[in-house]
XYZ file of C-alpha atoms in Angstrom:
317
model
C -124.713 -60.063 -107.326
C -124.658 -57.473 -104.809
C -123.108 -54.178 -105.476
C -121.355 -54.558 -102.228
C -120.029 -57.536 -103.418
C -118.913 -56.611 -106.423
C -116.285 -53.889 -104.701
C -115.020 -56.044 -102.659
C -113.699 -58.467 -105.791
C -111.703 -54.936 -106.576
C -109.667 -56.019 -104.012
C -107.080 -58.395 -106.102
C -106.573 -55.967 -108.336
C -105.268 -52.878 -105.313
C -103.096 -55.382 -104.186
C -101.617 -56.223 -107.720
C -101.484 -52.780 -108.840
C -99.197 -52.317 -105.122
C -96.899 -54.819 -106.097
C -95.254 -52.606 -108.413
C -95.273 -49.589 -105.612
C -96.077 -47.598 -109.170
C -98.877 -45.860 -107.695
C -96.936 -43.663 -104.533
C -98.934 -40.640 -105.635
C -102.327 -42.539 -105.804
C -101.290 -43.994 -102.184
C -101.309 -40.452 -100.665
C -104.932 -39.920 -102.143
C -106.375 -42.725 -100.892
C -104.832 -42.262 -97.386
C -106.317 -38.949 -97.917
C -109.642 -40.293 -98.496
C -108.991 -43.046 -95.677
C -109.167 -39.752 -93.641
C -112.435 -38.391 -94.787
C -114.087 -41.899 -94.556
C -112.991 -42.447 -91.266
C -114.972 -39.226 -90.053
C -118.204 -40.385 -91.674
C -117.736 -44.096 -90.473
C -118.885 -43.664 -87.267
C -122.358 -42.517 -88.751
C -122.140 -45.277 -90.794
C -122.336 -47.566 -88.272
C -125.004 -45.847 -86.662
C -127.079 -46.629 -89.382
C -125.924 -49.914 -90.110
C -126.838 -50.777 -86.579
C -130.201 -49.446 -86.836
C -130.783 -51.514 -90.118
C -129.971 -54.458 -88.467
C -132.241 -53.604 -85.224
C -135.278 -52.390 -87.153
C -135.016 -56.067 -89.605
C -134.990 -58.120 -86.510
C -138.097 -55.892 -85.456
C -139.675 -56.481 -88.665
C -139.141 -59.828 -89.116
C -140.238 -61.035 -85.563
C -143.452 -58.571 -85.930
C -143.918 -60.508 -89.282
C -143.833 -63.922 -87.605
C -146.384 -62.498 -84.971
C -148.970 -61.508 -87.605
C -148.695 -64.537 -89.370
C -149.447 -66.744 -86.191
C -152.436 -64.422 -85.650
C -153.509 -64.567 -89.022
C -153.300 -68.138 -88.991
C -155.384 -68.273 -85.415
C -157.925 -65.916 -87.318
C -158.485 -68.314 -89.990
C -159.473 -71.042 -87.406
C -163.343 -71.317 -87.748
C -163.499 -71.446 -83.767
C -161.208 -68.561 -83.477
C -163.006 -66.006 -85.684
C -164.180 -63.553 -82.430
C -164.028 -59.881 -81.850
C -160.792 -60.673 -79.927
C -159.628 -62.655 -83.146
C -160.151 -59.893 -85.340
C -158.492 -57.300 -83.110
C -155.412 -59.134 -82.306
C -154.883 -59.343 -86.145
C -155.449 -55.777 -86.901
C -153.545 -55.030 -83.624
C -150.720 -57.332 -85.220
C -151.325 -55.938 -88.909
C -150.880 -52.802 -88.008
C -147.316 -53.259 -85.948
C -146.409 -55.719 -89.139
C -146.572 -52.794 -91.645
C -145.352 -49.953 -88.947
C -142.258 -51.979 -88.508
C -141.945 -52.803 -92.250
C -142.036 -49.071 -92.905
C -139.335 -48.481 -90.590
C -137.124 -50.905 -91.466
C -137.622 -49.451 -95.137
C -136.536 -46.156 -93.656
C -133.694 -47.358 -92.358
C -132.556 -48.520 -95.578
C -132.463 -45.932 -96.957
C -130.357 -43.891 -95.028
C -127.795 -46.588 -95.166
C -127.874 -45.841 -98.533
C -128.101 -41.717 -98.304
C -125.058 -42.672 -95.662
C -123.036 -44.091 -98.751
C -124.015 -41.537 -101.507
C -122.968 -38.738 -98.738
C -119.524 -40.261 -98.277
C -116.525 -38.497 -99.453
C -115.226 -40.955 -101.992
C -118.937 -41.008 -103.786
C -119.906 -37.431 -102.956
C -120.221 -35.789 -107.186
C -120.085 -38.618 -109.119
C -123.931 -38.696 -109.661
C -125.391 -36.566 -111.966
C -128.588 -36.111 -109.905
C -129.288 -35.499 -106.559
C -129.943 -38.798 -105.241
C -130.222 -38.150 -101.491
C -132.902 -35.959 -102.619
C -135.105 -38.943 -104.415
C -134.177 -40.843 -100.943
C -135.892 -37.879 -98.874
C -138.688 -38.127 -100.855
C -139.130 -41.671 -100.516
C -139.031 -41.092 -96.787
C -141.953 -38.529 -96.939
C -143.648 -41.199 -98.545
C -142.588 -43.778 -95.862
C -143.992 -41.105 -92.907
C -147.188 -40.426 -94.968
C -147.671 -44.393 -94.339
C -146.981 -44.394 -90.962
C -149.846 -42.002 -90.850
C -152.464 -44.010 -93.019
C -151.439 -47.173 -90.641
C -152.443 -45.073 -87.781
C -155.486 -44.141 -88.980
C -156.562 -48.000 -90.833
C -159.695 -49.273 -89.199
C -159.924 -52.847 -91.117
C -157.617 -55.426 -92.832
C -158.448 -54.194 -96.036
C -157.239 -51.242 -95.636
C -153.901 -52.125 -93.664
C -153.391 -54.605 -97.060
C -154.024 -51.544 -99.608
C -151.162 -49.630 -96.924
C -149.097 -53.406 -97.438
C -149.649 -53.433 -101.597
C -148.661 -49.433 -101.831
C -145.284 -49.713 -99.347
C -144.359 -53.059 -101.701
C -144.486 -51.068 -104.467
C -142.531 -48.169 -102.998
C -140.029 -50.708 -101.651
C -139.844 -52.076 -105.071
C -138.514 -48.621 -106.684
C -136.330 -48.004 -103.798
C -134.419 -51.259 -104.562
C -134.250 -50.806 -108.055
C -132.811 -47.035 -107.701
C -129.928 -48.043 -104.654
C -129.111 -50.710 -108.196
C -128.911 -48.092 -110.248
C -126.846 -45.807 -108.363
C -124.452 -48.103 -106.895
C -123.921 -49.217 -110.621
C -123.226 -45.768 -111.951
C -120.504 -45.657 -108.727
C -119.075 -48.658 -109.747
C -118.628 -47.575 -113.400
C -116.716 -44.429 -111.910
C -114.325 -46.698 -109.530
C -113.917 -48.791 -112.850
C -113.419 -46.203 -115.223
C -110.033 -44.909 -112.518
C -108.976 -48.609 -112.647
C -108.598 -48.564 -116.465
C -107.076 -45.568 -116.355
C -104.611 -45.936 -113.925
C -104.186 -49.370 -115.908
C -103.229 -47.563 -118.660
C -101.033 -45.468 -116.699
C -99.107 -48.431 -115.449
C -98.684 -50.114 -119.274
C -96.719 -46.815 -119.660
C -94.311 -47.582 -116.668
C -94.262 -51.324 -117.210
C -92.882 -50.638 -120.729
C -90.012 -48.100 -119.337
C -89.175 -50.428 -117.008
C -88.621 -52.937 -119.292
C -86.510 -50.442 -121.460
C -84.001 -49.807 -118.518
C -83.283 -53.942 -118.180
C -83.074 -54.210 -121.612
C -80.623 -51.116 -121.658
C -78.709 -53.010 -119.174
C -78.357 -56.147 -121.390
C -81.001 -58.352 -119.577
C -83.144 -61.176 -121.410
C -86.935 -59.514 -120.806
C -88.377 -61.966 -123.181
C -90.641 -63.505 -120.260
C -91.020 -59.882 -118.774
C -92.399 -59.002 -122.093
C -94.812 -61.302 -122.651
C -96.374 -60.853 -119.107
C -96.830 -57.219 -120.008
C -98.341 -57.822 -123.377
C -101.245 -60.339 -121.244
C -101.452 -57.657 -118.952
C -101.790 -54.937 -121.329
C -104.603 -57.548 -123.571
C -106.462 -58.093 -120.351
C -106.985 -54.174 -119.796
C -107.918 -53.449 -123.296
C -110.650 -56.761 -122.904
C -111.832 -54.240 -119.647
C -111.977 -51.506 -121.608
C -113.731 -52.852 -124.475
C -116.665 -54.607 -122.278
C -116.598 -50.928 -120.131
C -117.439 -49.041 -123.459
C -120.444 -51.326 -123.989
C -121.322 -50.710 -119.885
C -121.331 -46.769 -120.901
C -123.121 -47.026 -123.492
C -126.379 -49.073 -121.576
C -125.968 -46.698 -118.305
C -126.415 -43.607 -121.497
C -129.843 -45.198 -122.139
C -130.710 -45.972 -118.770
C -133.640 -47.656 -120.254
C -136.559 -47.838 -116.996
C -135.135 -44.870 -115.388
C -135.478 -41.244 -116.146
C -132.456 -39.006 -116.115
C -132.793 -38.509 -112.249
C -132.443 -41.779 -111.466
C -135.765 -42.658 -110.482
C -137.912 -45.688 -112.058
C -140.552 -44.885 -114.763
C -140.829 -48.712 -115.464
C -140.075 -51.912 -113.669
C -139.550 -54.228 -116.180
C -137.548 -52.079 -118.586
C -135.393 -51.199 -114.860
C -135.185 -55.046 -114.000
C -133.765 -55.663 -117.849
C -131.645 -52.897 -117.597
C -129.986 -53.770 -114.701
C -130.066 -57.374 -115.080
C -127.705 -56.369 -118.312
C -125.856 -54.003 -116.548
C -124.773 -56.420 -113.480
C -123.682 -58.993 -116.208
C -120.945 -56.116 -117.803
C -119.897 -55.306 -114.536
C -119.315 -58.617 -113.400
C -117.348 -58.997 -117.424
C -115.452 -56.101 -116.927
C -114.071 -56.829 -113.757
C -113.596 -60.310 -113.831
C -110.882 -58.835 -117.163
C -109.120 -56.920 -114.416
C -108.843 -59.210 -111.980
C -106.656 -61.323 -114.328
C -104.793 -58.575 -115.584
C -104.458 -57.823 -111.638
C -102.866 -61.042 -111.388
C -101.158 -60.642 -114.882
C -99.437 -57.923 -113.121
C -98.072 -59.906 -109.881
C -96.444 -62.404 -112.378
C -94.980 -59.187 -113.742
C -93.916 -57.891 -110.434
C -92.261 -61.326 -109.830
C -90.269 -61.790 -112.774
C -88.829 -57.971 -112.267
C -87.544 -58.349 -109.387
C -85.433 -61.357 -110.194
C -84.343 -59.550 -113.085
C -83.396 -56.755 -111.196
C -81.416 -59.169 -108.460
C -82.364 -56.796 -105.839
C -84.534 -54.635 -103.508
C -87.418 -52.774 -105.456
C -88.985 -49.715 -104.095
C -90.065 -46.056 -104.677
C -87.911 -43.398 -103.410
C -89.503 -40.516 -101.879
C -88.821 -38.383 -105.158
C -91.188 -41.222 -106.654
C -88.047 -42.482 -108.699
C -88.272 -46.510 -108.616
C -85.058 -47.414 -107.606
C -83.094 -50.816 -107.271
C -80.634 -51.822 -104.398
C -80.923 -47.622 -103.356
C -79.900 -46.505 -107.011
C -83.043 -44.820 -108.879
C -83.566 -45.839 -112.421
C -86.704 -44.444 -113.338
C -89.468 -42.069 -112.192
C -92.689 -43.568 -111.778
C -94.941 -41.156 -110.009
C -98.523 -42.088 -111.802
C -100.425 -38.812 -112.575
């Protein structure tokens, strides 16, 4: 699974952790940050543009070489002409392969630079990616200056195995920024088990049955601690970061393949836990307000109040 895709089935769980309106103060931070994202987006989408245009390039300029490397291999086509429309075509093959390799990675130096990620790696990452694009331009260079086939495949074999790092690294660090995003989930999770049990307290101080409101907080509460307990384990394998040195950058592919392989399946564990305590949480939600028999909402003094009288505070710290 793609990291990208794995944020966006975060999703259920915002919404269930709004239901409540117990995070008012974690609202204002993320508008906050909804700010600061917005100013970088437009770059974004700069690059993401120019990812898109440079694949098309590549990919057409690898259908072109293939139809003239299939031509060369005709025994009646093997001429002078032959051979320089496939180096001609060999040469634009890797040139745009190199560029659309570039591009990559500054959609990812794009993502590592925006505000929400900026300090939760330990290394400098954007600093790896710059040096994989020094490698990228001293390519462009050796294309240039290729005279046969052979050498334009030796240029082909060393950018594949560049290419291979580079995707195993933009794994790596987009699992270490999931595990942050994660780690605030479970701990605003925990915050909210607090607030879930005084709001239970108050209905039961006003004489109300909370049996069922009880129970959905104790699946809730299970749910998180199943998160937690397949997060520790995710922790613990990112500690190792067997294949990788401390940097972030691959010192072997297998042991990086393994690693990650491993690592996706936690993720995918962990929150696939708090998506049903997400929706643990909306059953919650649900049977509260029909206890309360009214309007639920946080005041602006983050008090949760119910029909305009406040009961509790819930501000989440």
């Amino acid at each position: 699974m793609k990291p990208t895709n794995i944020f966006r089935i975060l999703t259920p769980l915002i919404l269930a952790l709004f239901i409540l309106s117990l995070f008012s103060g974690i609202v204002a931070a993320q508008e906050t940050a909804r700010e600061q994202y917005e100013k970088s987006k437009e770059q974004y989408q700069i690059q993401k543009e120019r990812f898109e245009n440079t694949r098309k390039q590549f990919e057409d300029a690898k259908k072109l070489f293939e139809d003239a490397n299939k031509r060369f291999k005709d025994p009646d086509n093997k001429s002078v002409n032959g051979s320089n429309e496939l180096m001609e075509k060999a040469r634009e093959y890797i040139l745009k392969a190199i560029n659309h390799t570039e591009a990559q990675l500054q959609v990812m130096k794009n993502r590592l630079d925006n505000p929400e990620n900026k300090g939760i790696l330990a290394s400098d990452a954007t600093k790896i990616i710059d040096a994989h694009t020094a490698q990228l331009e001293q390519l462009k260079g050796n294309v240039s200056q290729a005279t046969t086939i052979e050498e334009i495949r030796a240029i082909h074999k060393e950018l594949a195995g560049i290419v291979a790092k580079i995707n195993l690294e933009t794994r790596y660090f987009m699992g270490i920024i999931l595990n942050h995003r994660v780690e605030n989930f479970i701990n605003r999770a925990d915050n909210v088990s607090a607030k879930v049990d005084d709001a239970i307290a108050k209905l039961k101080s006003n004489g109300t049955d909370t049996t069922k409101l009880e129970s959905d907080a104790a699946e809730f509460k299970n749910k998180v601690k199943e998160a937690k307990d397949i997060q520790a384990q995710t922790v613990a394998l990112f500690a190792t970061h067997s294949g990788f040195a401390a940097d972030g950058t691959v010192t072997n592919e297998k042991d990086a393949r393994d690693f990650l392989k491993k690592a996706n399946e936690l993720q995918r564990d962990t929150i696939k836990k708090l998506k049903e305590a997400g929706k643990q949480l909306i059953e919650f939600g649900k049977e509260f307000r029909k206890l309360a028999r009214g309007n639920v909402r946080v005041s602006e003094k983050d008090e949760l109040e119910i029909n305009g009288e406040a009961t509790t505070t819930f501000t989440a710290k």
